[in-house]
mmCIF file of C-alpha atoms in Angstrom:
data_model
loop_
_atom_site.group_PDB
_atom_site.id
_atom_site.type_symbol
_atom_site.label_atom_id
_atom_site.label_comp_id
_atom_site.label_asym_id
_atom_site.label_seq_id
_atom_site.Cartn_x
_atom_site.Cartn_y
_atom_site.Cartn_z
ATOM 1 C CA MET J 1 -55.655 39.163 16.562
ATOM 2 C CA THR J 2 -54.804 41.364 19.555
ATOM 3 C CA THR J 3 -56.225 38.824 21.996
ATOM 4 C CA ALA J 4 -54.160 35.998 20.540
ATOM 5 C CA SER J 5 -51.006 38.074 20.725
ATOM 6 C CA ALA J 6 -51.609 38.974 24.356
ATOM 7 C CA SER J 7 -52.281 35.345 25.194
ATOM 8 C CA ALA J 8 -49.066 34.244 23.551
ATOM 9 C CA GLY J 9 -47.120 36.888 25.400
ATOM 10 C CA THR J 10 -48.271 35.619 28.783
ATOM 11 C CA SER J 11 -47.820 31.880 28.138
ATOM 12 C CA SER J 12 -46.019 29.867 30.792
ATOM 13 C CA PRO J 13 -42.342 29.066 30.134
ATOM 14 C CA ALA J 14 -43.212 25.448 30.891
ATOM 15 C CA SER J 15 -45.669 25.273 27.939
ATOM 16 C CA SER J 16 -44.892 24.613 24.314
ATOM 17 C CA PRO J 17 -46.478 27.018 21.774
ATOM 18 C CA GLU J 18 -46.288 24.359 19.053
ATOM 19 C CA THR J 19 -48.109 21.656 21.014
ATOM 20 C CA GLY J 20 -50.211 23.816 23.305
ATOM 21 C CA GLY J 21 -49.237 21.527 26.182
ATOM 22 C CA LEU J 22 -46.509 21.228 28.746
ATOM 23 C CA ASP J 23 -42.885 21.149 27.679
ATOM 24 C CA PRO J 24 -41.194 18.628 30.040
ATOM 25 C CA ALA J 25 -37.752 20.170 29.578
ATOM 26 C CA ALA J 26 -39.036 23.660 30.370
ATOM 27 C CA ALA J 27 -40.964 22.362 33.375
ATOM 28 C CA LEU J 28 -37.857 20.668 34.765
ATOM 29 C CA ALA J 29 -35.858 23.834 34.153
ATOM 30 C CA THR J 30 -38.436 25.859 36.082
ATOM 31 C CA ILE J 31 -38.310 23.438 39.015
ATOM 32 C CA ARG J 32 -34.506 23.522 39.033
ATOM 33 C CA THR J 33 -34.496 27.323 38.946
ATOM 34 C CA GLN J 34 -36.881 27.473 41.912
ATOM 35 C CA ARG J 35 -34.809 24.945 43.847
ATOM 36 C CA GLN J 36 -31.628 26.933 43.215
ATOM 37 C CA ALA J 37 -33.436 30.030 44.452
ATOM 38 C CA VAL J 38 -33.890 28.356 47.831
ATOM 39 C CA VAL J 39 -30.909 29.289 49.980
ATOM 40 C CA VAL J 40 -30.702 26.717 52.756
ATOM 41 C CA ARG J 41 -28.028 27.855 55.198
ATOM 42 C CA SER J 42 -26.654 24.411 55.969
ATOM 43 C CA ASP J 43 -23.746 26.064 57.786
ATOM 44 C CA LEU J 44 -26.120 27.539 60.373
ATOM 45 C CA ILE J 45 -27.897 24.208 60.760
ATOM 46 C CA LEU J 46 -24.621 22.369 61.308
ATOM 47 C CA ILE J 47 -23.389 24.929 63.826
ATOM 48 C CA ALA J 48 -26.675 24.758 65.732
ATOM 49 C CA TRP J 49 -26.534 20.971 65.960
ATOM 50 C CA GLY J 50 -22.823 21.015 66.791
ATOM 51 C CA LEU J 51 -23.389 23.370 69.712
ATOM 52 C CA ALA J 52 -26.387 21.320 70.853
ATOM 53 C CA TRP J 53 -24.318 18.149 70.904
ATOM 54 C CA VAL J 54 -21.292 19.682 72.602
ATOM 55 C CA VAL J 55 -23.297 21.403 75.340
ATOM 56 C CA GLY J 56 -25.768 18.543 75.791
ATOM 57 C CA TYR J 57 -23.313 15.655 75.894
ATOM 58 C CA VAL J 58 -20.677 17.434 77.951
ATOM 59 C CA SER J 59 -23.440 18.177 80.447
ATOM 60 C CA LEU J 60 -24.323 14.480 80.531
ATOM 61 C CA ALA J 61 -20.682 13.520 80.985
ATOM 62 C CA LEU J 62 -20.450 15.908 83.932
ATOM 63 C CA GLY J 63 -23.503 14.395 85.601
ATOM 64 C CA ALA J 64 -26.370 16.596 84.424
ATOM 65 C CA GLY J 65 -29.738 15.065 83.582
ATOM 66 C CA GLN J 66 -31.173 14.151 80.193
ATOM 67 C CA ALA J 67 -33.288 17.320 80.262
ATOM 68 C CA VAL J 68 -30.283 19.445 79.279
ATOM 69 C CA LEU J 69 -29.587 17.316 76.207
ATOM 70 C CA GLY J 70 -33.278 17.244 75.309
ATOM 71 C CA GLY J 71 -33.512 21.025 75.509
ATOM 72 C CA CYS J 72 -30.409 21.460 73.356
ATOM 73 C CA LEU J 73 -31.701 19.066 70.700
ATOM 74 C CA MET J 74 -35.110 20.746 70.600
ATOM 75 C CA ALA J 75 -33.443 24.147 70.198
ATOM 76 C CA ALA J 76 -31.464 22.781 67.243
ATOM 77 C CA VAL J 77 -34.673 21.406 65.688
ATOM 78 C CA ILE J 78 -36.312 24.831 65.958
ATOM 79 C CA VAL J 79 -33.271 26.515 64.392
ATOM 80 C CA THR J 80 -33.362 24.010 61.523
ATOM 81 C CA ALA J 81 -37.062 24.598 60.867
ATOM 82 C CA VAL J 82 -36.628 28.380 60.929
ATOM 83 C CA VAL J 83 -33.575 28.348 58.633
ATOM 84 C CA VAL J 84 -35.300 26.149 56.045
ATOM 85 C CA THR J 85 -38.527 28.161 56.190
ATOM 86 C CA LEU J 86 -36.667 31.444 55.702
ATOM 87 C CA GLY J 87 -34.663 29.919 52.853
ATOM 88 C CA ALA J 88 -37.852 29.033 50.986
ATOM 89 C CA ARG J 89 -39.584 32.344 51.745
ATOM 90 C CA GLY J 90 -40.801 34.122 48.634
ATOM 91 C CA ILE J 91 -40.716 30.929 46.557
ATOM 92 C CA ARG J 92 -44.115 29.678 45.450
ATOM 93 C CA GLY J 93 -45.338 26.314 44.269
ATOM 94 C CA THR J 94 -43.727 22.929 44.825
ATOM 95 C CA THR J 95 -40.460 24.258 46.228
ATOM 96 C CA SER J 96 -42.214 26.356 48.855
ATOM 97 C CA ARG J 97 -44.356 23.415 49.932
ATOM 98 C CA THR J 98 -41.268 21.223 50.100
ATOM 99 C CA GLY J 99 -39.581 23.658 52.457
ATOM 100 C CA SER J 100 -42.631 23.820 54.695
ATOM 101 C CA VAL J 101 -42.997 20.036 54.814
ATOM 102 C CA TYR J 102 -39.280 19.675 55.505
ATOM 103 C CA GLY J 103 -39.460 21.966 58.512
ATOM 104 C CA ALA J 104 -42.600 20.223 59.762
ATOM 105 C CA THR J 105 -40.885 16.847 59.382
ATOM 106 C CA TRP J 106 -38.209 17.851 61.875
ATOM 107 C CA LEU J 107 -40.762 18.961 64.436
ATOM 108 C CA ALA J 108 -42.985 15.908 63.953
ATOM 109 C CA ALA J 109 -40.112 13.417 64.070
ATOM 110 C CA MET J 110 -38.559 14.883 67.203
ATOM 111 C CA GLY J 111 -41.987 15.131 68.793
ATOM 112 C CA LEU J 112 -42.472 11.399 68.257
ATOM 113 C CA VAL J 113 -38.993 10.756 69.648
ATOM 114 C CA THR J 114 -39.985 12.616 72.807
ATOM 115 C CA VAL J 115 -43.112 10.474 73.195
ATOM 116 C CA LEU J 116 -41.229 7.220 72.567
ATOM 117 C CA LEU J 117 -38.449 8.045 75.001
ATOM 118 C CA GLY J 118 -40.945 9.158 77.610
ATOM 119 C CA ARG J 119 -42.718 5.816 77.407
ATOM 120 C CA ALA J 120 -39.447 3.869 77.341
ATOM 121 C CA GLY J 121 -38.268 5.820 80.372
ATOM 122 C CA THR J 122 -41.362 4.864 82.336
ATOM 123 C CA VAL J 123 -41.039 1.159 81.528
ATOM 124 C CA LEU J 124 -37.283 0.891 82.061
ATOM 125 C CA SER J 125 -37.387 2.926 85.266
ATOM 126 C CA ASP J 126 -39.955 0.498 86.666
ATOM 127 C CA ILE J 127 -37.558 -2.373 85.947
ATOM 128 C CA GLY J 128 -34.993 -0.518 88.002
ATOM 129 C CA THR J 129 -31.855 -2.516 87.173
ATOM 130 C CA GLU J 130 -28.546 -0.912 86.208
ATOM 131 C CA GLN J 131 -28.784 -2.559 82.788
ATOM 132 C CA ALA J 132 -32.207 -0.967 82.271
ATOM 133 C CA HIS J 133 -30.856 2.472 83.181
ATOM 134 C CA GLU J 134 -27.905 1.953 80.828
ATOM 135 C CA LEU J 135 -30.270 1.005 78.003
ATOM 136 C CA LEU J 136 -32.432 4.059 78.656
ATOM 137 C CA ARG J 137 -29.417 6.361 78.520
ATOM 138 C CA LEU J 138 -28.254 4.876 75.232
ATOM 139 C CA LEU J 139 -31.752 5.003 73.727
ATOM 140 C CA SER J 140 -32.160 8.630 74.808
ATOM 141 C CA SER J 141 -29.032 9.436 72.847
ATOM 142 C CA GLY J 142 -29.269 7.026 69.934
ATOM 143 C CA ILE J 143 -32.878 7.462 68.795
ATOM 144 C CA PRO J 144 -32.715 11.260 68.299
ATOM 145 C CA CYS J 145 -29.385 10.886 66.493
ATOM 146 C CA LEU J 146 -30.848 8.188 64.254
ATOM 147 C CA VAL J 147 -33.579 10.633 63.235
ATOM 148 C CA VAL J 148 -31.126 13.495 62.705
ATOM 149 C CA GLY J 149 -28.668 11.443 60.654
ATOM 150 C CA THR J 150 -31.386 9.962 58.463
ATOM 151 C CA ILE J 151 -33.046 13.317 57.757
ATOM 152 C CA TYR J 152 -29.663 14.850 56.955
ATOM 153 C CA MET J 153 -28.961 12.182 54.351
ATOM 154 C CA ALA J 154 -32.415 12.682 52.838
ATOM 155 C CA SER J 155 -31.770 16.441 52.857
ATOM 156 C CA ALA J 156 -28.707 15.921 50.692
ATOM 157 C CA MET J 157 -30.953 14.674 47.882
ATOM 158 C CA LEU J 158 -33.646 17.272 48.498
ATOM 159 C CA TRP J 159 -31.438 20.359 48.569
ATOM 160 C CA GLU J 160 -28.507 18.969 46.537
ATOM 161 C CA GLU J 161 -26.101 19.561 49.434
ATOM 162 C CA THR J 162 -23.381 16.898 49.411
ATOM 163 C CA ALA J 163 -22.066 18.102 52.766
ATOM 164 C CA LEU J 164 -25.339 17.090 54.408
ATOM 165 C CA ALA J 165 -24.946 13.513 53.143
ATOM 166 C CA TRP J 166 -21.487 13.206 54.671
ATOM 167 C CA THR J 167 -22.698 14.853 57.856
ATOM 168 C CA GLY J 168 -25.636 12.459 58.162
ATOM 169 C CA ALA J 169 -23.370 9.477 57.628
ATOM 170 C CA TRP J 170 -20.936 10.850 60.230
ATOM 171 C CA ILE J 171 -23.722 11.278 62.782
ATOM 172 C CA LEU J 172 -24.895 7.698 62.289
ATOM 173 C CA ALA J 173 -21.347 6.321 62.490
ATOM 174 C CA VAL J 174 -20.478 8.268 65.648
ATOM 175 C CA THR J 175 -23.757 7.258 67.284
ATOM 176 C CA ALA J 176 -23.079 3.603 66.493
ATOM 177 C CA LEU J 177 -19.585 3.894 67.994
ATOM 178 C CA ALA J 178 -20.899 5.598 71.129
ATOM 179 C CA THR J 179 -23.551 2.907 71.564
ATOM 180 C CA ILE J 180 -20.923 0.173 71.326
ATOM 181 C CA VAL J 181 -18.594 1.939 73.771
ATOM 182 C CA GLY J 182 -21.366 2.488 76.313
ATOM 183 C CA THR J 183 -21.705 5.117 79.013
ATOM 184 C CA PRO J 184 -20.118 7.224 80.389
ATOM 185 C CA ALA J 185 -17.451 7.221 77.652
ATOM 186 C CA ALA J 186 -20.210 7.437 75.033
ATOM 187 C CA TRP J 187 -21.000 11.013 76.065
ATOM 188 C CA TRP J 188 -17.459 12.163 75.334
ATOM 189 C CA VAL J 189 -17.515 10.353 71.988
ATOM 190 C CA MET J 190 -20.731 12.166 71.076
ATOM 191 C CA ALA J 191 -19.487 15.536 72.327
ATOM 192 C CA VAL J 192 -16.021 15.460 70.758
ATOM 193 C CA LEU J 193 -16.482 13.440 67.568
ATOM 194 C CA GLY J 194 -20.169 14.181 67.006
ATOM 195 C CA GLY J 195 -20.569 17.761 68.162
ATOM 196 C CA GLY J 196 -17.007 18.712 67.289
ATOM 197 C CA GLY J 197 -17.359 17.265 63.788
ATOM 198 C CA LEU J 198 -20.606 19.121 63.145
ATOM 199 C CA LEU J 199 -19.131 22.377 64.399
ATOM 200 C CA ALA J 200 -16.005 21.953 62.276
ATOM 201 C CA VAL J 201 -17.961 21.350 59.062
ATOM 202 C CA GLY J 202 -20.369 24.185 59.843
ATOM 203 C CA LEU J 203 -17.609 26.689 60.554
ATOM 204 C CA VAL J 204 -15.725 25.686 57.398
ATOM 205 C CA GLN J 205 -18.885 26.202 55.331
ATOM 206 C CA LEU J 206 -19.476 29.562 57.016
ATOM 207 C CA ALA J 207 -15.912 30.674 56.230
ATOM 208 C CA MET J 208 -16.254 29.559 52.603
ATOM 209 C CA ARG J 209 -19.556 31.415 52.318
ATOM 210 C CA LYS J 210 -17.974 34.627 53.577
ATOM 211 C CA ALA J 211 -14.971 34.171 51.292
ATOM 212 C CA VAL J 212 -17.069 34.138 48.110
ATOM 213 C CA ARG J 213 -18.946 37.321 49.006
#
C-alpha cells in the first residue's frame, strides 16, 4: 500500500493515472512550459547583427577588404550561439537539445559559407575580369545573408518570436535589392537598410524589455 502511494506521488505530469500511459495534452503542456522557460534574447542577437552589418558594409563602401565584413559576421554568429545557449541553460530534455542544435546550426552553416566563398574566390579570381570580381563581391555578401535570413525565419517558428520572422524577411528583401543595385551602392544599401533596420528593431525590443521590468 505504501509503495503504491509513493509511486503515484512521483508519477510524471505527462502520464495519465487512469490509463497508465502518456497523456498527450499533458505532454504538450510540458513541452510548451519548457519552451517558455527558454529566454532567447532576440534583442541582443539583432543588435549584434545590426552592428556587424553597419561596420562591415560601411568598411566595404570605404574601400576595406572582405576580411572586415567576414570578421564582423563571424562575431555575430558567435554572439548568436552564446545567447541561445545561455537562454536554454538549465533546461533539460528536448528544449535543451534544440537550443544546442540551433547554436551549432549557425556555426556549421557559416562555416560552409566560408568554404564555398573561399572556393568561389579562387575560381573567379583566376578568371580575372571585372564582371568576375563584381560577382564575387555580390556572392560574398549575398550568400551569408541568405543563410542569416533563412535561419531567422525558421527561428520564428522554433522560438515563437514573430519579430524574427519579419527580420528574416527584411534581410532577404534588402539583400535582393542590394544584389540588383550592384556595387558599390549595394554596400550602402546593406549598411543603412540592412544594418540600420536590424539595429532599430533590436533597440526597440531592448527598450520594451526594460520597460516591462
